[in-house]
Amino acid sequence: MLNIVIFGAPGSGKGTQSERIVEKYGINHISTGDVLRAEIKNGTELGKTAKSYIDQGQLIPDALMVDILASVFDSFQDSKGVIFDGFPRTIPQAEALKVMLKERGQDISVMLDLDVPEDELMTRLIKRGKDSGRADDNEETIKKRLVVYNTQTSPLKEFYKGEGKYQHINGLGSMDGIFEEICKAVDTL
């Protein structure tokens, strides 16, 4: 199976590129953001708990996220693989994901790091907030999310380099050019 972690700061294009990867390679997509937003919209207990963290620009507790991911992962029948979008975000989450996959005879194939400068991320996220109405895409929350990314999430690059799974992708340029670079990385697996 082709199991991909798509990685990058908020606004780096993970969702956009994930859709293209899913279409080209026929794998399933698990977006933790989409899963959590659905829970919030439906007013579930998980959604209420998640909303309190998200509103403060904080990460959801690891055990909760791994349980959610395992449930979604297990729901895919005859899957060719999965792209994990928005998870893992910390080294303990990466370790928990590795254990969860190993229990199912699986592993991560590659971690694609969409690298985008912070000033461009801010521009993209503010525009996305205006276009989509997403409440967490405002300047104050974006700054908090980028601090969390830089302190807690960015160290994952070294984790996946150590696993031999890391692949740098230049996240600037046209969507097609970025996707072409992603395909080159995936096609070598």
PDB file of C-alpha atoms in Angstrom:
ATOM      1  CA  MET A   1       0.000   0.000   0.000  1.00  0.00           C
ATOM      2  CA  LEU A   2       1.001   3.584  -0.667  1.00  0.00           C
ATOM      3  CA  ASN A   3       0.751   5.471   2.634  1.00  0.00           C
ATOM      4  CA  ILE A   4       1.757   9.118   2.367  1.00  0.00           C
ATOM      5  CA  VAL A   5       2.111  11.820   5.000  1.00  0.00           C
ATOM      6  CA  ILE A   6       1.630  15.220   3.360  1.00  0.00           C
ATOM      7  CA  PHE A   7       3.365  17.811   5.461  1.00  0.00           C
ATOM      8  CA  GLY A   8       3.683  21.563   5.612  1.00  0.00           C
ATOM      9  CA  ALA A   9       2.645  24.634   7.522  1.00  0.00           C
ATOM     10  CA  PRO A  10      -0.962  25.833   7.458  1.00  0.00           C
ATOM     11  CA  GLY A  11      -1.579  27.262   3.986  1.00  0.00           C
ATOM     12  CA  SER A  12       1.175  25.265   2.268  1.00  0.00           C
ATOM     13  CA  GLY A  13      -1.266  23.557  -0.107  1.00  0.00           C
ATOM     14  CA  LYS A  14      -1.670  20.174   1.604  1.00  0.00           C
ATOM     15  CA  GLY A  15      -5.397  19.923   0.885  1.00  0.00           C
ATOM     16  CA  THR A  16      -5.097  21.026  -2.732  1.00  0.00           C
ATOM     17  CA  GLN A  17      -2.235  18.654  -3.515  1.00  0.00           C
ATOM     18  CA  SER A  18      -3.839  15.813  -1.537  1.00  0.00           C
ATOM     19  CA  GLU A  19      -6.883  15.937  -3.842  1.00  0.00           C
ATOM     20  CA  ARG A  20      -4.610  15.604  -6.876  1.00  0.00           C
ATOM     21  CA  ILE A  21      -2.644  12.713  -5.320  1.00  0.00           C
ATOM     22  CA  VAL A  22      -5.885  10.885  -4.457  1.00  0.00           C
ATOM     23  CA  GLU A  23      -7.129  11.292  -8.023  1.00  0.00           C
ATOM     24  CA  LYS A  24      -3.883  10.187  -9.703  1.00  0.00           C
ATOM     25  CA  TYR A  25      -2.930   7.271  -7.433  1.00  0.00           C
ATOM     26  CA  GLY A  26      -6.389   6.054  -6.388  1.00  0.00           C
ATOM     27  CA  ILE A  27      -5.686   6.197  -2.663  1.00  0.00           C
ATOM     28  CA  ASN A  28      -7.916   7.361   0.189  1.00  0.00           C
ATOM     29  CA  HIS A  29      -7.597  10.745   1.907  1.00  0.00           C
ATOM     30  CA  ILE A  30      -7.740  11.337   5.639  1.00  0.00           C
ATOM     31  CA  SER A  31      -7.814  15.041   6.420  1.00  0.00           C
ATOM     32  CA  THR A  32      -7.836  15.511  10.170  1.00  0.00           C
ATOM     33  CA  GLY A  33      -9.059  19.069   9.604  1.00  0.00           C
ATOM     34  CA  ASP A  34     -12.069  17.866   7.584  1.00  0.00           C
ATOM     35  CA  VAL A  35     -12.839  15.120  10.116  1.00  0.00           C
ATOM     36  CA  LEU A  36     -12.684  17.593  12.996  1.00  0.00           C
ATOM     37  CA  ARG A  37     -14.693  20.292  11.181  1.00  0.00           C
ATOM     38  CA  ALA A  38     -17.434  17.700  10.500  1.00  0.00           C
ATOM     39  CA  GLU A  39     -17.512  16.765  14.189  1.00  0.00           C
ATOM     40  CA  ILE A  40     -17.730  20.456  15.165  1.00  0.00           C
ATOM     41  CA  LYS A  41     -20.484  21.120  12.609  1.00  0.00           C
ATOM     42  CA  ASN A  42     -22.457  18.143  13.904  1.00  0.00           C
ATOM     43  CA  GLY A  43     -22.087  19.374  17.494  1.00  0.00           C
ATOM     44  CA  THR A  44     -20.691  16.081  18.805  1.00  0.00           C
ATOM     45  CA  GLU A  45     -18.836  15.891  22.123  1.00  0.00           C
ATOM     46  CA  LEU A  46     -15.604  15.347  20.176  1.00  0.00           C
ATOM     47  CA  GLY A  47     -16.466  18.390  18.081  1.00  0.00           C
ATOM     48  CA  LYS A  48     -17.028  20.567  21.141  1.00  0.00           C
ATOM     49  CA  THR A  49     -13.750  19.421  22.696  1.00  0.00           C
ATOM     50  CA  ALA A  50     -11.867  19.895  19.423  1.00  0.00           C
ATOM     51  CA  LYS A  51     -13.352  23.373  18.904  1.00  0.00           C
ATOM     52  CA  SER A  52     -12.020  24.579  22.249  1.00  0.00           C
ATOM     53  CA  TYR A  53      -8.476  23.592  21.212  1.00  0.00           C
ATOM     54  CA  ILE A  54      -8.774  24.881  17.634  1.00  0.00           C
ATOM     55  CA  ASP A  55     -10.189  28.252  18.722  1.00  0.00           C
ATOM     56  CA  GLN A  56      -7.037  28.765  20.770  1.00  0.00           C
ATOM     57  CA  GLY A  57      -4.758  27.690  17.906  1.00  0.00           C
ATOM     58  CA  GLN A  58      -3.756  24.547  19.841  1.00  0.00           C
ATOM     59  CA  LEU A  59      -3.388  20.909  18.737  1.00  0.00           C
ATOM     60  CA  ILE A  60      -5.913  18.167  19.534  1.00  0.00           C
ATOM     61  CA  PRO A  61      -4.634  15.597  22.119  1.00  0.00           C
ATOM     62  CA  ASP A  62      -2.694  12.736  20.494  1.00  0.00           C
ATOM     63  CA  ALA A  63      -4.682   9.793  21.869  1.00  0.00           C
ATOM     64  CA  LEU A  64      -7.907  11.298  20.580  1.00  0.00           C
ATOM     65  CA  MET A  65      -6.504  11.897  17.096  1.00  0.00           C
ATOM     66  CA  VAL A  66      -4.947   8.424  16.790  1.00  0.00           C
ATOM     67  CA  ASP A  67      -8.260   6.790  17.759  1.00  0.00           C
ATOM     68  CA  ILE A  68     -10.082   8.876  15.144  1.00  0.00           C
ATOM     69  CA  LEU A  69      -7.495   8.056  12.465  1.00  0.00           C
ATOM     70  CA  ALA A  70      -7.511   4.332  13.243  1.00  0.00           C
ATOM     71  CA  SER A  71     -11.288   4.273  12.914  1.00  0.00           C
ATOM     72  CA  VAL A  72     -11.250   6.126   9.572  1.00  0.00           C
ATOM     73  CA  PHE A  73      -8.287   4.051   8.290  1.00  0.00           C
ATOM     74  CA  ASP A  74     -10.057   0.800   9.174  1.00  0.00           C
ATOM     75  CA  SER A  75     -13.202   1.927   7.343  1.00  0.00           C
ATOM     76  CA  PHE A  76     -11.460   1.840   3.945  1.00  0.00           C
ATOM     77  CA  GLN A  77     -12.060  -1.491   2.185  1.00  0.00           C
ATOM     78  CA  ASP A  78      -9.582  -2.756  -0.449  1.00  0.00           C
ATOM     79  CA  SER A  79      -7.609   0.479  -0.217  1.00  0.00           C
ATOM     80  CA  LYS A  80      -4.518   1.093  -2.364  1.00  0.00           C
ATOM     81  CA  GLY A  81      -3.248   3.378   0.387  1.00  0.00           C
ATOM     82  CA  VAL A  82      -3.936   6.537   2.314  1.00  0.00           C
ATOM     83  CA  ILE A  83      -2.716  10.095   2.366  1.00  0.00           C
ATOM     84  CA  PHE A  84      -2.576  11.556   5.871  1.00  0.00           C
ATOM     85  CA  ASP A  85      -3.271  15.292   5.659  1.00  0.00           C
ATOM     86  CA  GLY A  86      -2.788  17.255   8.886  1.00  0.00           C
ATOM     87  CA  PHE A  87      -1.411  14.349  10.911  1.00  0.00           C
ATOM     88  CA  PRO A  88       1.053  13.702  12.403  1.00  0.00           C
ATOM     89  CA  ARG A  89       1.934  17.129  13.792  1.00  0.00           C
ATOM     90  CA  THR A  90       4.329  16.092  16.558  1.00  0.00           C
ATOM     91  CA  ILE A  91       6.968  13.386  17.002  1.00  0.00           C
ATOM     92  CA  PRO A  92       4.801  11.488  19.547  1.00  0.00           C
ATOM     93  CA  GLN A  93       1.975  11.508  16.975  1.00  0.00           C
ATOM     94  CA  ALA A  94       4.358  10.190  14.288  1.00  0.00           C
ATOM     95  CA  GLU A  95       5.422   7.408  16.647  1.00  0.00           C
ATOM     96  CA  ALA A  96       1.766   6.608  17.467  1.00  0.00           C
ATOM     97  CA  LEU A  97       0.886   6.558  13.747  1.00  0.00           C
ATOM     98  CA  LYS A  98       3.797   4.206  13.088  1.00  0.00           C
ATOM     99  CA  VAL A  99       2.527   1.828  15.804  1.00  0.00           C
ATOM    100  CA  MET A 100      -1.074   2.033  14.559  1.00  0.00           C
ATOM    101  CA  LEU A 101       0.031   1.208  10.998  1.00  0.00           C
ATOM    102  CA  LYS A 102       2.419  -1.552  12.126  1.00  0.00           C
ATOM    103  CA  GLU A 103      -0.492  -3.230  13.969  1.00  0.00           C
ATOM    104  CA  ARG A 104      -2.162  -3.414  10.541  1.00  0.00           C
ATOM    105  CA  GLY A 105       0.940  -4.627   8.687  1.00  0.00           C
ATOM    106  CA  GLN A 106       1.475  -1.185   7.140  1.00  0.00           C
ATOM    107  CA  ASP A 107       4.068   1.615   7.178  1.00  0.00           C
ATOM    108  CA  ILE A 108       4.491   5.144   5.867  1.00  0.00           C
ATOM    109  CA  SER A 109       5.876   5.095   2.300  1.00  0.00           C
ATOM    110  CA  VAL A 110       6.953   8.746   2.128  1.00  0.00           C
ATOM    111  CA  MET A 111       6.575  12.082   3.894  1.00  0.00           C
ATOM    112  CA  LEU A 112       6.128  14.922   1.388  1.00  0.00           C
ATOM    113  CA  ASP A 113       7.199  18.275   2.892  1.00  0.00           C
ATOM    114  CA  LEU A 114       5.547  21.218   1.090  1.00  0.00           C
ATOM    115  CA  ASP A 115       7.969  24.014   1.926  1.00  0.00           C
ATOM    116  CA  VAL A 116       6.546  27.571   1.680  1.00  0.00           C
ATOM    117  CA  PRO A 117       8.004  30.805   3.171  1.00  0.00           C
ATOM    118  CA  GLU A 118       6.017  32.287   6.086  1.00  0.00           C
ATOM    119  CA  ASP A 119       5.098  35.571   4.370  1.00  0.00           C
ATOM    120  CA  GLU A 120       3.478  33.591   1.532  1.00  0.00           C
ATOM    121  CA  LEU A 121       1.657  31.355   4.056  1.00  0.00           C
ATOM    122  CA  MET A 122       0.169  34.434   5.764  1.00  0.00           C
ATOM    123  CA  THR A 123      -1.004  35.844   2.412  1.00  0.00           C
ATOM    124  CA  ARG A 124      -2.588  32.520   1.375  1.00  0.00           C
ATOM    125  CA  LEU A 125      -4.344  31.950   4.710  1.00  0.00           C
ATOM    126  CA  ILE A 126      -5.816  35.447   4.965  1.00  0.00           C
ATOM    127  CA  LYS A 127      -7.127  35.074   1.402  1.00  0.00           C
ATOM    128  CA  ARG A 128      -8.545  31.611   2.240  1.00  0.00           C
ATOM    129  CA  GLY A 129     -10.267  33.070   5.304  1.00  0.00           C
ATOM    130  CA  LYS A 130     -11.906  35.792   3.209  1.00  0.00           C
ATOM    131  CA  ASP A 131     -12.921  33.334   0.473  1.00  0.00           C
ATOM    132  CA  SER A 132     -14.156  30.476   2.687  1.00  0.00           C
ATOM    133  CA  GLY A 133     -15.221  32.226   5.865  1.00  0.00           C
ATOM    134  CA  ARG A 134     -13.091  29.849   7.963  1.00  0.00           C
ATOM    135  CA  ALA A 135     -12.983  31.447  11.412  1.00  0.00           C
ATOM    136  CA  ASP A 136      -9.464  30.139  12.145  1.00  0.00           C
ATOM    137  CA  ASP A 137      -8.010  31.958   9.112  1.00  0.00           C
ATOM    138  CA  ASN A 138      -7.547  35.356  10.742  1.00  0.00           C
ATOM    139  CA  GLU A 139      -4.208  37.053  11.343  1.00  0.00           C
ATOM    140  CA  GLU A 140      -4.047  36.520  15.119  1.00  0.00           C
ATOM    141  CA  THR A 141      -4.926  32.803  14.971  1.00  0.00           C
ATOM    142  CA  ILE A 142      -2.684  32.257  11.934  1.00  0.00           C
ATOM    143  CA  LYS A 143       0.303  33.674  13.856  1.00  0.00           C
ATOM    144  CA  LYS A 144      -0.445  31.318  16.766  1.00  0.00           C
ATOM    145  CA  ARG A 145      -0.792  28.358  14.381  1.00  0.00           C
ATOM    146  CA  LEU A 146       2.555  29.170  12.747  1.00  0.00           C
ATOM    147  CA  VAL A 147       4.272  29.371  16.163  1.00  0.00           C
ATOM    148  CA  VAL A 148       2.799  25.960  17.053  1.00  0.00           C
ATOM    149  CA  TYR A 149       3.913  24.621  13.664  1.00  0.00           C
ATOM    150  CA  ASN A 150       7.469  25.923  14.035  1.00  0.00           C
ATOM    151  CA  THR A 151       7.918  24.713  17.622  1.00  0.00           C
ATOM    152  CA  GLN A 152       5.974  21.437  17.679  1.00  0.00           C
ATOM    153  CA  THR A 153       5.491  20.264  14.104  1.00  0.00           C
ATOM    154  CA  SER A 154       8.620  21.266  12.190  1.00  0.00           C
ATOM    155  CA  PRO A 155      10.818  18.754  14.125  1.00  0.00           C
ATOM    156  CA  LEU A 156       8.974  15.984  12.240  1.00  0.00           C
ATOM    157  CA  LYS A 157      11.230  16.693   9.284  1.00  0.00           C
ATOM    158  CA  GLU A 158      14.159  15.245  11.217  1.00  0.00           C
ATOM    159  CA  PHE A 159      12.042  12.296  12.423  1.00  0.00           C
ATOM    160  CA  TYR A 160      11.141  11.276   8.859  1.00  0.00           C
ATOM    161  CA  LYS A 161      14.673  11.925   7.612  1.00  0.00           C
ATOM    162  CA  GLY A 162      15.802   9.438  10.275  1.00  0.00           C
ATOM    163  CA  GLU A 163      13.196   6.970   8.986  1.00  0.00           C
ATOM    164  CA  GLY A 164      14.478   7.445   5.420  1.00  0.00           C
ATOM    165  CA  LYS A 165      10.994   8.646   4.353  1.00  0.00           C
ATOM    166  CA  TYR A 166      11.520  12.429   3.976  1.00  0.00           C
ATOM    167  CA  GLN A 167      11.046  14.172   0.617  1.00  0.00           C
ATOM    168  CA  HIS A 168      11.383  17.976   0.264  1.00  0.00           C
ATOM    169  CA  ILE A 169       8.893  19.603  -2.141  1.00  0.00           C
ATOM    170  CA  ASN A 170       9.151  23.271  -3.142  1.00  0.00           C
ATOM    171  CA  GLY A 171       5.679  24.601  -2.272  1.00  0.00           C
ATOM    172  CA  LEU A 172       6.077  27.803  -4.305  1.00  0.00           C
ATOM    173  CA  GLY A 173       5.101  27.996  -7.953  1.00  0.00           C
ATOM    174  CA  SER A 174       2.160  26.774  -9.978  1.00  0.00           C
ATOM    175  CA  MET A 175      -0.104  24.041  -8.619  1.00  0.00           C
ATOM    176  CA  ASP A 176       0.818  21.920 -11.652  1.00  0.00           C
ATOM    177  CA  GLY A 177       4.563  22.439 -11.137  1.00  0.00           C
ATOM    178  CA  ILE A 178       4.318  21.496  -7.459  1.00  0.00           C
ATOM    179  CA  PHE A 179       2.226  18.425  -8.330  1.00  0.00           C
ATOM    180  CA  GLU A 180       4.789  17.378 -10.931  1.00  0.00           C
ATOM    181  CA  GLU A 181       7.508  17.463  -8.253  1.00  0.00           C
ATOM    182  CA  ILE A 182       5.271  15.395  -5.935  1.00  0.00           C
ATOM    183  CA  CYS A 183       4.668  12.801  -8.668  1.00  0.00           C
ATOM    184  CA  LYS A 184       8.421  12.464  -9.294  1.00  0.00           C
ATOM    185  CA  ALA A 185       8.891  11.676  -5.578  1.00  0.00           C
ATOM    186  CA  VAL A 186       5.981   9.219  -5.382  1.00  0.00           C
ATOM    187  CA  ASP A 187       6.778   7.455  -8.666  1.00  0.00           C
ATOM    188  CA  THR A 188      10.240   6.482  -7.383  1.00  0.00           C
ATOM    189  CA  LEU A 189       8.752   4.464  -4.484  1.00  0.00           C
TER     190      LEU A 189
END
